[in-house]
């Protein structure tokens, strides 16, 4: 119990430090849901960091696969993995979401180039839609039809991240903007990696991808009524504040050299207020309408 409490406390700290948007939204969760969400977030971030911060790609791959072995019961889990497994068992989300996440993170090793939108969306599922699936268990979503909408919210958020971090990702040899779109704009993926890309040609690509993200945010909204009332406010708030990053990128005229787009605190509060109102207007009980 003491070890478990320590992991939860550390996870809360990680959530507050590294996931400010969701940490803000999580005040609307119950205390147990917030603790479970913190453990899930910390587990997912740990997987990501094992690759991003590895001294050598082979080390990152080995350490991620070591955690895969723990999830499969082939080796003893670390305290964090043990806490994550307890959350999964108690809340009922499938562990394939975690292994799919690992596959997505491992795909970041080496130079990354997506050829088309399908590769981008598949990646968005692996590294973010999977988190949506896990969160469905944490917040008590019981409707199977809603899972695809949770995945779509993760994809929308990941595309937003990609549009915000174009230069930072390129510095890591990762070009997530689809090559087909870049080439139509007269840019090669290696131009971005090598710092030779004309920012004025990248802007329209970012603009179009933000429009694609908006389509996924709108799909996610159709699943909100499947979320119980209290956590529904949290997910609405996280969705709205994250989508607002796209609004800030638009304010910067899609200029990838303008610096990291950040939503000012007062705008975050305005979006949270709007999210509360929208959550309250949703049906009070989850819908079983499979046509929505």
PDB file of C-alpha atoms in Angstrom:
ATOM      1  CA  UNK A   1       0.000   0.000   0.000  1.00  0.00           C
ATOM      2  CA  UNK A   2       2.804   2.461   0.814  1.00  0.00           C
ATOM      3  CA  UNK A   3       4.509   1.790  -2.507  1.00  0.00           C
ATOM      4  CA  UNK A   4       1.210   2.210  -4.335  1.00  0.00           C
ATOM      5  CA  UNK A   5       0.517   5.510  -2.578  1.00  0.00           C
ATOM      6  CA  UNK A   6       3.994   6.725  -3.519  1.00  0.00           C
ATOM      7  CA  UNK A   7       3.435   5.874  -7.179  1.00  0.00           C
ATOM      8  CA  UNK A   8       0.084   7.691  -7.193  1.00  0.00           C
ATOM      9  CA  UNK A   9       1.645  10.747  -5.521  1.00  0.00           C
ATOM     10  CA  UNK A  10       4.495  10.813  -8.022  1.00  0.00           C
ATOM     11  CA  UNK A  11       2.025  10.371 -10.881  1.00  0.00           C
ATOM     12  CA  UNK A  12       0.024  13.363  -9.694  1.00  0.00           C
ATOM     13  CA  UNK A  13       3.232  15.393  -9.747  1.00  0.00           C
ATOM     14  CA  UNK A  14       4.080  14.235 -13.284  1.00  0.00           C
ATOM     15  CA  UNK A  15       0.562  15.085 -14.489  1.00  0.00           C
ATOM     16  CA  UNK A  16       0.700  18.569 -12.952  1.00  0.00           C
ATOM     17  CA  UNK A  17       4.161  19.272 -14.396  1.00  0.00           C
ATOM     18  CA  UNK A  18       3.866  17.871 -17.901  1.00  0.00           C
ATOM     19  CA  UNK A  19       0.170  17.856 -18.833  1.00  0.00           C
ATOM     20  CA  UNK A  20      -1.121  21.246 -17.831  1.00  0.00           C
ATOM     21  CA  UNK A  21      -4.209  21.123 -20.023  1.00  0.00           C
ATOM     22  CA  UNK A  22      -5.429  17.800 -18.740  1.00  0.00           C
ATOM     23  CA  UNK A  23      -4.339  18.592 -15.186  1.00  0.00           C
ATOM     24  CA  UNK A  24      -6.585  21.640 -15.359  1.00  0.00           C
ATOM     25  CA  UNK A  25      -9.471  19.601 -16.737  1.00  0.00           C
ATOM     26  CA  UNK A  26      -8.968  16.793 -14.216  1.00  0.00           C
ATOM     27  CA  UNK A  27     -10.289  18.925 -11.350  1.00  0.00           C
ATOM     28  CA  UNK A  28     -13.731  17.849 -12.568  1.00  0.00           C
ATOM     29  CA  UNK A  29     -12.944  14.150 -12.055  1.00  0.00           C
ATOM     30  CA  UNK A  30     -13.622  12.296  -8.842  1.00  0.00           C
ATOM     31  CA  UNK A  31     -10.502  11.874  -6.651  1.00  0.00           C
ATOM     32  CA  UNK A  32     -10.159   8.184  -7.576  1.00  0.00           C
ATOM     33  CA  UNK A  33     -10.597   8.950 -11.279  1.00  0.00           C
ATOM     34  CA  UNK A  34      -7.990  11.681 -11.052  1.00  0.00           C
ATOM     35  CA  UNK A  35      -5.510   9.307  -9.403  1.00  0.00           C
ATOM     36  CA  UNK A  36      -6.168   6.622 -12.029  1.00  0.00           C
ATOM     37  CA  UNK A  37      -5.805   9.169 -14.833  1.00  0.00           C
ATOM     38  CA  UNK A  38      -2.494  10.334 -13.349  1.00  0.00           C
ATOM     39  CA  UNK A  39      -1.157   6.769 -13.255  1.00  0.00           C
ATOM     40  CA  UNK A  40      -2.245   6.140 -16.857  1.00  0.00           C
ATOM     41  CA  UNK A  41      -0.677   9.419 -18.008  1.00  0.00           C
ATOM     42  CA  UNK A  42       2.589   8.709 -16.194  1.00  0.00           C
ATOM     43  CA  UNK A  43       2.760   5.204 -17.656  1.00  0.00           C
ATOM     44  CA  UNK A  44       2.203   6.563 -21.187  1.00  0.00           C
ATOM     45  CA  UNK A  45       4.693   9.384 -20.731  1.00  0.00           C
ATOM     46  CA  UNK A  46       7.286   6.949 -19.409  1.00  0.00           C
ATOM     47  CA  UNK A  47       6.951   4.863 -22.573  1.00  0.00           C
ATOM     48  CA  UNK A  48       7.423   8.007 -24.671  1.00  0.00           C
ATOM     49  CA  UNK A  49      10.428   9.205 -22.661  1.00  0.00           C
ATOM     50  CA  UNK A  50      12.168   5.832 -22.909  1.00  0.00           C
ATOM     51  CA  UNK A  51      12.522   6.447 -26.651  1.00  0.00           C
ATOM     52  CA  UNK A  52      12.907  10.238 -26.704  1.00  0.00           C
ATOM     53  CA  UNK A  53      15.540  10.362 -23.946  1.00  0.00           C
ATOM     54  CA  UNK A  54      17.431   7.143 -24.709  1.00  0.00           C
ATOM     55  CA  UNK A  55      21.204   7.439 -25.081  1.00  0.00           C
ATOM     56  CA  UNK A  56      20.923   5.127 -28.088  1.00  0.00           C
ATOM     57  CA  UNK A  57      17.874   3.966 -30.090  1.00  0.00           C
ATOM     58  CA  UNK A  58      18.612   0.318 -29.265  1.00  0.00           C
ATOM     59  CA  UNK A  59      18.433   1.113 -25.555  1.00  0.00           C
ATOM     60  CA  UNK A  60      15.060   2.801 -25.962  1.00  0.00           C
ATOM     61  CA  UNK A  61      13.696  -0.130 -27.942  1.00  0.00           C
ATOM     62  CA  UNK A  62      14.978  -2.604 -25.359  1.00  0.00           C
ATOM     63  CA  UNK A  63      13.443  -0.716 -22.432  1.00  0.00           C
ATOM     64  CA  UNK A  64      10.053  -0.345 -24.111  1.00  0.00           C
ATOM     65  CA  UNK A  65      10.025  -4.047 -24.942  1.00  0.00           C
ATOM     66  CA  UNK A  66      10.940  -4.805 -21.324  1.00  0.00           C
ATOM     67  CA  UNK A  67       7.737  -3.074 -20.241  1.00  0.00           C
ATOM     68  CA  UNK A  68       5.818  -5.006 -22.896  1.00  0.00           C
ATOM     69  CA  UNK A  69       7.144  -8.168 -21.261  1.00  0.00           C
ATOM     70  CA  UNK A  70       5.850  -6.966 -17.887  1.00  0.00           C
ATOM     71  CA  UNK A  71       2.383  -6.316 -19.296  1.00  0.00           C
ATOM     72  CA  UNK A  72       2.327  -9.802 -20.774  1.00  0.00           C
ATOM     73  CA  UNK A  73       3.251 -11.343 -17.415  1.00  0.00           C
ATOM     74  CA  UNK A  74       6.589 -12.720 -18.596  1.00  0.00           C
ATOM     75  CA  UNK A  75       8.657 -10.618 -16.155  1.00  0.00           C
ATOM     76  CA  UNK A  76       7.971  -8.985 -12.799  1.00  0.00           C
ATOM     77  CA  UNK A  77       6.489  -5.465 -13.139  1.00  0.00           C
ATOM     78  CA  UNK A  78       8.016  -2.296 -11.780  1.00  0.00           C
ATOM     79  CA  UNK A  79       5.894  -0.411  -9.220  1.00  0.00           C
ATOM     80  CA  UNK A  80       4.590   1.931 -11.935  1.00  0.00           C
ATOM     81  CA  UNK A  81       3.661  -0.915 -14.275  1.00  0.00           C
ATOM     82  CA  UNK A  82       2.049  -2.759 -11.373  1.00  0.00           C
ATOM     83  CA  UNK A  83      -0.033   0.336 -10.541  1.00  0.00           C
ATOM     84  CA  UNK A  84      -1.005   0.680 -14.198  1.00  0.00           C
ATOM     85  CA  UNK A  85      -2.072  -2.971 -14.362  1.00  0.00           C
ATOM     86  CA  UNK A  86      -4.229  -2.495 -11.257  1.00  0.00           C
ATOM     87  CA  UNK A  87      -5.954   0.490 -12.897  1.00  0.00           C
ATOM     88  CA  UNK A  88      -6.546  -1.511 -16.080  1.00  0.00           C
ATOM     89  CA  UNK A  89      -7.960  -4.450 -14.135  1.00  0.00           C
ATOM     90  CA  UNK A  90     -10.215  -2.285 -11.974  1.00  0.00           C
ATOM     91  CA  UNK A  91     -11.529  -0.049 -14.760  1.00  0.00           C
ATOM     92  CA  UNK A  92     -11.703  -2.674 -17.488  1.00  0.00           C
ATOM     93  CA  UNK A  93      -9.775  -1.159 -20.394  1.00  0.00           C
ATOM     94  CA  UNK A  94      -7.984  -3.596 -22.698  1.00  0.00           C
ATOM     95  CA  UNK A  95      -4.200  -3.838 -22.483  1.00  0.00           C
ATOM     96  CA  UNK A  96      -3.911  -3.908 -26.280  1.00  0.00           C
ATOM     97  CA  UNK A  97      -4.257  -0.111 -26.066  1.00  0.00           C
ATOM     98  CA  UNK A  98      -0.967  -0.006 -24.146  1.00  0.00           C
ATOM     99  CA  UNK A  99       0.845  -2.343 -26.541  1.00  0.00           C
ATOM    100  CA  UNK A 100      -0.462  -0.368 -29.535  1.00  0.00           C
ATOM    101  CA  UNK A 101       0.911   2.746 -27.837  1.00  0.00           C
ATOM    102  CA  UNK A 102       4.294   1.073 -27.558  1.00  0.00           C
ATOM    103  CA  UNK A 103       4.254   0.213 -31.258  1.00  0.00           C
ATOM    104  CA  UNK A 104       3.539   3.849 -32.083  1.00  0.00           C
ATOM    105  CA  UNK A 105       6.305   5.160 -29.844  1.00  0.00           C
ATOM    106  CA  UNK A 106       8.807   2.670 -31.253  1.00  0.00           C
ATOM    107  CA  UNK A 107       7.975   3.913 -34.759  1.00  0.00           C
ATOM    108  CA  UNK A 108       9.572   7.247 -33.751  1.00  0.00           C
ATOM    109  CA  UNK A 109      13.013   5.649 -33.689  1.00  0.00           C
ATOM    110  CA  UNK A 110      15.165   6.897 -36.571  1.00  0.00           C
ATOM    111  CA  UNK A 111      14.057   9.254 -39.334  1.00  0.00           C
ATOM    112  CA  UNK A 112      10.268   9.510 -39.506  1.00  0.00           C
ATOM    113  CA  UNK A 113       8.420  10.361 -42.706  1.00  0.00           C
ATOM    114  CA  UNK A 114       4.691   9.882 -43.235  1.00  0.00           C
ATOM    115  CA  UNK A 115       3.764   9.469 -46.874  1.00  0.00           C
ATOM    116  CA  UNK A 116       0.079  10.338 -46.608  1.00  0.00           C
ATOM    117  CA  UNK A 117      -2.812  11.206 -44.298  1.00  0.00           C
ATOM    118  CA  UNK A 118      -3.528   7.547 -43.566  1.00  0.00           C
ATOM    119  CA  UNK A 119      -0.079   7.067 -42.014  1.00  0.00           C
ATOM    120  CA  UNK A 120      -0.579  10.232 -39.972  1.00  0.00           C
ATOM    121  CA  UNK A 121      -3.979   9.080 -38.681  1.00  0.00           C
ATOM    122  CA  UNK A 122      -2.714   5.578 -37.917  1.00  0.00           C
ATOM    123  CA  UNK A 123       0.112   7.143 -35.886  1.00  0.00           C
ATOM    124  CA  UNK A 124      -2.387   9.416 -34.141  1.00  0.00           C
ATOM    125  CA  UNK A 125      -4.330   6.328 -33.087  1.00  0.00           C
ATOM    126  CA  UNK A 126      -1.198   4.566 -31.817  1.00  0.00           C
ATOM    127  CA  UNK A 127       0.181   7.352 -29.639  1.00  0.00           C
ATOM    128  CA  UNK A 128      -2.986   9.212 -28.629  1.00  0.00           C
ATOM    129  CA  UNK A 129      -6.165   7.388 -29.636  1.00  0.00           C
ATOM    130  CA  UNK A 130      -4.968   4.529 -27.446  1.00  0.00           C
ATOM    131  CA  UNK A 131      -4.885   6.914 -24.493  1.00  0.00           C
ATOM    132  CA  UNK A 132      -8.503   7.765 -25.264  1.00  0.00           C
ATOM    133  CA  UNK A 133      -9.369   4.062 -25.010  1.00  0.00           C
ATOM    134  CA  UNK A 134      -7.659   3.800 -21.635  1.00  0.00           C
ATOM    135  CA  UNK A 135      -9.385   6.924 -20.371  1.00  0.00           C
ATOM    136  CA  UNK A 136     -12.765   5.476 -21.323  1.00  0.00           C
ATOM    137  CA  UNK A 137     -12.200   2.842 -18.668  1.00  0.00           C
ATOM    138  CA  UNK A 138     -10.985   5.377 -16.112  1.00  0.00           C
ATOM    139  CA  UNK A 139     -14.014   7.662 -16.490  1.00  0.00           C
ATOM    140  CA  UNK A 140     -16.624   4.917 -16.721  1.00  0.00           C
ATOM    141  CA  UNK A 141     -17.632   4.910 -20.392  1.00  0.00           C
ATOM    142  CA  UNK A 142     -19.581   1.682 -20.935  1.00  0.00           C
ATOM    143  CA  UNK A 143     -20.918   2.220 -24.471  1.00  0.00           C
ATOM    144  CA  UNK A 144     -18.909   0.377 -27.123  1.00  0.00           C
ATOM    145  CA  UNK A 145     -20.029   2.774 -29.850  1.00  0.00           C
ATOM    146  CA  UNK A 146     -18.357   5.645 -28.004  1.00  0.00           C
ATOM    147  CA  UNK A 147     -14.860   4.143 -28.186  1.00  0.00           C
ATOM    148  CA  UNK A 148     -14.300   5.252 -31.783  1.00  0.00           C
ATOM    149  CA  UNK A 149     -15.138   8.833 -30.769  1.00  0.00           C
ATOM    150  CA  UNK A 150     -12.608   8.636 -27.923  1.00  0.00           C
ATOM    151  CA  UNK A 151     -10.013   7.488 -30.452  1.00  0.00           C
ATOM    152  CA  UNK A 152     -10.946  10.434 -32.687  1.00  0.00           C
ATOM    153  CA  UNK A 153     -10.353  12.883 -29.839  1.00  0.00           C
ATOM    154  CA  UNK A 154      -6.862  11.456 -29.358  1.00  0.00           C
ATOM    155  CA  UNK A 155      -6.152  11.726 -33.090  1.00  0.00           C
ATOM    156  CA  UNK A 156      -7.375  15.330 -33.125  1.00  0.00           C
ATOM    157  CA  UNK A 157      -5.121  16.238 -30.210  1.00  0.00           C
ATOM    158  CA  UNK A 158      -2.124  14.538 -31.810  1.00  0.00           C
ATOM    159  CA  UNK A 159      -2.606  16.366 -35.109  1.00  0.00           C
ATOM    160  CA  UNK A 160      -2.799  19.601 -33.094  1.00  0.00           C
ATOM    161  CA  UNK A 161       0.500  18.693 -31.419  1.00  0.00           C
ATOM    162  CA  UNK A 162       2.093  17.998 -34.777  1.00  0.00           C
ATOM    163  CA  UNK A 163       0.968  21.356 -36.185  1.00  0.00           C
ATOM    164  CA  UNK A 164       2.336  23.141 -33.114  1.00  0.00           C
ATOM    165  CA  UNK A 165       5.712  21.351 -33.012  1.00  0.00           C
ATOM    166  CA  UNK A 166       6.765  21.201 -36.678  1.00  0.00           C
ATOM    167  CA  UNK A 167      10.267  22.600 -36.180  1.00  0.00           C
ATOM    168  CA  UNK A 168      10.875  20.843 -32.870  1.00  0.00           C
ATOM    169  CA  UNK A 169       9.953  17.496 -34.422  1.00  0.00           C
ATOM    170  CA  UNK A 170      12.063  18.163 -37.501  1.00  0.00           C
ATOM    171  CA  UNK A 171      15.004  18.775 -35.175  1.00  0.00           C
ATOM    172  CA  UNK A 172      14.507  15.189 -33.991  1.00  0.00           C
ATOM    173  CA  UNK A 173      14.472  13.968 -37.619  1.00  0.00           C
ATOM    174  CA  UNK A 174      10.720  13.480 -37.492  1.00  0.00           C
ATOM    175  CA  UNK A 175       8.492  14.885 -40.222  1.00  0.00           C
ATOM    176  CA  UNK A 176       4.906  14.109 -39.369  1.00  0.00           C
ATOM    177  CA  UNK A 177       3.420  16.431 -41.987  1.00  0.00           C
ATOM    178  CA  UNK A 178       2.448  14.014 -44.794  1.00  0.00           C
ATOM    179  CA  UNK A 179       5.004  13.993 -47.608  1.00  0.00           C
ATOM    180  CA  UNK A 180       2.227  14.039 -50.206  1.00  0.00           C
ATOM    181  CA  UNK A 181       0.951  17.347 -48.826  1.00  0.00           C
ATOM    182  CA  UNK A 182       4.464  18.791 -48.515  1.00  0.00           C
ATOM    183  CA  UNK A 183       5.362  17.934 -52.092  1.00  0.00           C
ATOM    184  CA  UNK A 184       2.202  19.578 -53.386  1.00  0.00           C
ATOM    185  CA  UNK A 185       3.472  22.700 -51.609  1.00  0.00           C
ATOM    186  CA  UNK A 186       6.915  22.322 -53.181  1.00  0.00           C
ATOM    187  CA  UNK A 187       8.711  21.014 -50.078  1.00  0.00           C
ATOM    188  CA  UNK A 188      10.601  17.755 -49.531  1.00  0.00           C
ATOM    189  CA  UNK A 189      10.566  16.155 -46.051  1.00  0.00           C
ATOM    190  CA  UNK A 190      14.373  16.413 -45.923  1.00  0.00           C
ATOM    191  CA  UNK A 191      14.049  20.173 -46.457  1.00  0.00           C
ATOM    192  CA  UNK A 192      12.324  20.340 -43.068  1.00  0.00           C
ATOM    193  CA  UNK A 193      14.820  18.002 -41.416  1.00  0.00           C
ATOM    194  CA  UNK A 194      17.761  20.022 -42.706  1.00  0.00           C
ATOM    195  CA  UNK A 195      16.300  23.467 -41.992  1.00  0.00           C
ATOM    196  CA  UNK A 196      15.941  24.448 -45.661  1.00  0.00           C
ATOM    197  CA  UNK A 197      12.138  24.538 -45.907  1.00  0.00           C
ATOM    198  CA  UNK A 198      10.420  27.791 -46.843  1.00  0.00           C
ATOM    199  CA  UNK A 199       8.046  28.559 -43.912  1.00  0.00           C
ATOM    200  CA  UNK A 200       5.575  30.259 -46.248  1.00  0.00           C
ATOM    201  CA  UNK A 201       5.128  26.949 -48.072  1.00  0.00           C
ATOM    202  CA  UNK A 202       4.665  24.981 -44.843  1.00  0.00           C
ATOM    203  CA  UNK A 203       1.937  27.322 -43.533  1.00  0.00           C
ATOM    204  CA  UNK A 204      -0.818  26.139 -45.924  1.00  0.00           C
ATOM    205  CA  UNK A 205      -0.016  22.498 -45.051  1.00  0.00           C
ATOM    206  CA  UNK A 206      -0.425  23.266 -41.352  1.00  0.00           C
ATOM    207  CA  UNK A 207      -3.653  25.122 -42.102  1.00  0.00           C
ATOM    208  CA  UNK A 208      -5.111  22.114 -43.917  1.00  0.00           C
ATOM    209  CA  UNK A 209      -4.084  19.709 -41.166  1.00  0.00           C
ATOM    210  CA  UNK A 210      -5.733  21.885 -38.529  1.00  0.00           C
ATOM    211  CA  UNK A 211      -8.915  21.638 -40.581  1.00  0.00           C
ATOM    212  CA  UNK A 212      -8.497  17.854 -40.543  1.00  0.00           C
ATOM    213  CA  UNK A 213      -8.036  17.980 -36.768  1.00  0.00           C
ATOM    214  CA  UNK A 214     -11.278  19.962 -36.477  1.00  0.00           C
ATOM    215  CA  UNK A 215     -13.131  17.143 -38.237  1.00  0.00           C
ATOM    216  CA  UNK A 216     -11.850  14.704 -35.629  1.00  0.00           C
ATOM    217  CA  UNK A 217     -12.730  17.061 -32.761  1.00  0.00           C
ATOM    218  CA  UNK A 218     -16.274  17.259 -34.135  1.00  0.00           C
ATOM    219  CA  UNK A 219     -16.491  13.465 -34.317  1.00  0.00           C
ATOM    220  CA  UNK A 220     -15.291  13.287 -30.717  1.00  0.00           C
ATOM    221  CA  UNK A 221     -18.141  15.564 -29.656  1.00  0.00           C
ATOM    222  CA  UNK A 222     -20.656  12.924 -30.789  1.00  0.00           C
ATOM    223  CA  UNK A 223     -19.287  10.575 -28.148  1.00  0.00           C
ATOM    224  CA  UNK A 224     -19.470  13.022 -25.240  1.00  0.00           C
ATOM    225  CA  UNK A 225     -22.992  11.962 -24.261  1.00  0.00           C
ATOM    226  CA  UNK A 226     -21.655   8.491 -23.440  1.00  0.00           C
ATOM    227  CA  UNK A 227     -19.513   9.957 -20.637  1.00  0.00           C
ATOM    228  CA  UNK A 228     -21.023  10.119 -17.122  1.00  0.00           C
ATOM    229  CA  UNK A 229     -21.932  13.655 -16.106  1.00  0.00           C
ATOM    230  CA  UNK A 230     -18.983  14.668 -13.919  1.00  0.00           C
ATOM    231  CA  UNK A 231     -16.058  13.399 -16.049  1.00  0.00           C
ATOM    232  CA  UNK A 232     -17.894  14.666 -19.145  1.00  0.00           C
ATOM    233  CA  UNK A 233     -17.023  18.197 -18.016  1.00  0.00           C
ATOM    234  CA  UNK A 234     -13.341  17.225 -17.746  1.00  0.00           C
ATOM    235  CA  UNK A 235     -13.199  15.731 -21.242  1.00  0.00           C
ATOM    236  CA  UNK A 236     -15.120  18.640 -22.768  1.00  0.00           C
ATOM    237  CA  UNK A 237     -12.690  21.046 -21.074  1.00  0.00           C
ATOM    238  CA  UNK A 238      -9.594  19.151 -22.244  1.00  0.00           C
ATOM    239  CA  UNK A 239     -10.986  18.993 -25.787  1.00  0.00           C
ATOM    240  CA  UNK A 240     -11.816  22.683 -25.953  1.00  0.00           C
ATOM    241  CA  UNK A 241      -8.556  23.923 -24.449  1.00  0.00           C
ATOM    242  CA  UNK A 242      -6.505  21.666 -26.700  1.00  0.00           C
ATOM    243  CA  UNK A 243      -8.454  22.667 -29.780  1.00  0.00           C
ATOM    244  CA  UNK A 244      -7.710  26.272 -28.829  1.00  0.00           C
ATOM    245  CA  UNK A 245      -4.033  25.607 -29.559  1.00  0.00           C
ATOM    246  CA  UNK A 246      -5.116  25.448 -33.189  1.00  0.00           C
ATOM    247  CA  UNK A 247      -6.779  28.825 -32.753  1.00  0.00           C
ATOM    248  CA  UNK A 248      -3.479  30.253 -31.501  1.00  0.00           C
ATOM    249  CA  UNK A 249      -1.641  28.777 -34.500  1.00  0.00           C
ATOM    250  CA  UNK A 250      -4.187  30.519 -36.724  1.00  0.00           C
ATOM    251  CA  UNK A 251      -3.505  33.776 -34.848  1.00  0.00           C
ATOM    252  CA  UNK A 252       0.156  33.305 -35.786  1.00  0.00           C
ATOM    253  CA  UNK A 253      -0.929  32.943 -39.437  1.00  0.00           C
ATOM    254  CA  UNK A 254       0.361  29.348 -39.511  1.00  0.00           C
ATOM    255  CA  UNK A 255       3.942  30.615 -39.255  1.00  0.00           C
ATOM    256  CA  UNK A 256       6.043  27.692 -37.966  1.00  0.00           C
ATOM    257  CA  UNK A 257       8.846  30.118 -37.042  1.00  0.00           C
ATOM    258  CA  UNK A 258       6.615  32.217 -34.753  1.00  0.00           C
ATOM    259  CA  UNK A 259       7.342  30.150 -31.646  1.00  0.00           C
ATOM    260  CA  UNK A 260       5.368  27.525 -29.771  1.00  0.00           C
ATOM    261  CA  UNK A 261       1.653  28.376 -29.785  1.00  0.00           C
ATOM    262  CA  UNK A 262       0.379  28.665 -26.202  1.00  0.00           C
ATOM    263  CA  UNK A 263      -3.183  29.354 -25.071  1.00  0.00           C
ATOM    264  CA  UNK A 264      -3.128  32.260 -22.571  1.00  0.00           C
ATOM    265  CA  UNK A 265      -4.499  31.451 -19.129  1.00  0.00           C
ATOM    266  CA  UNK A 266      -7.477  33.790 -19.481  1.00  0.00           C
ATOM    267  CA  UNK A 267      -8.469  32.139 -22.753  1.00  0.00           C
ATOM    268  CA  UNK A 268      -8.143  28.701 -21.139  1.00  0.00           C
ATOM    269  CA  UNK A 269     -10.558  29.801 -18.423  1.00  0.00           C
ATOM    270  CA  UNK A 270     -12.992  31.053 -21.048  1.00  0.00           C
ATOM    271  CA  UNK A 271     -12.850  27.731 -22.876  1.00  0.00           C
ATOM    272  CA  UNK A 272     -13.321  25.808 -19.624  1.00  0.00           C
ATOM    273  CA  UNK A 273     -16.387  27.899 -18.836  1.00  0.00           C
ATOM    274  CA  UNK A 274     -17.769  27.195 -22.289  1.00  0.00           C
ATOM    275  CA  UNK A 275     -17.010  23.485 -21.847  1.00  0.00           C
ATOM    276  CA  UNK A 276     -18.978  23.358 -18.602  1.00  0.00           C
ATOM    277  CA  UNK A 277     -21.999  24.839 -20.361  1.00  0.00           C
ATOM    278  CA  UNK A 278     -21.698  22.411 -23.271  1.00  0.00           C
ATOM    279  CA  UNK A 279     -21.328  19.425 -20.944  1.00  0.00           C
ATOM    280  CA  UNK A 280     -24.441  20.425 -19.040  1.00  0.00           C
ATOM    281  CA  UNK A 281     -26.425  20.595 -22.277  1.00  0.00           C
ATOM    282  CA  UNK A 282     -25.609  16.964 -23.116  1.00  0.00           C
ATOM    283  CA  UNK A 283     -28.195  14.283 -22.255  1.00  0.00           C
ATOM    284  CA  UNK A 284     -27.948  13.322 -18.585  1.00  0.00           C
ATOM    285  CA  UNK A 285     -27.814   9.607 -19.351  1.00  0.00           C
ATOM    286  CA  UNK A 286     -25.570   7.861 -21.887  1.00  0.00           C
ATOM    287  CA  UNK A 287     -27.254   7.279 -25.216  1.00  0.00           C
ATOM    288  CA  UNK A 288     -27.521   3.842 -26.831  1.00  0.00           C
ATOM    289  CA  UNK A 289     -28.174   5.314 -30.274  1.00  0.00           C
ATOM    290  CA  UNK A 290     -25.679   3.485 -32.500  1.00  0.00           C
ATOM    291  CA  UNK A 291     -26.436   5.769 -35.449  1.00  0.00           C
ATOM    292  CA  UNK A 292     -24.688   8.793 -33.968  1.00  0.00           C
TER     293      UNK A 292
END
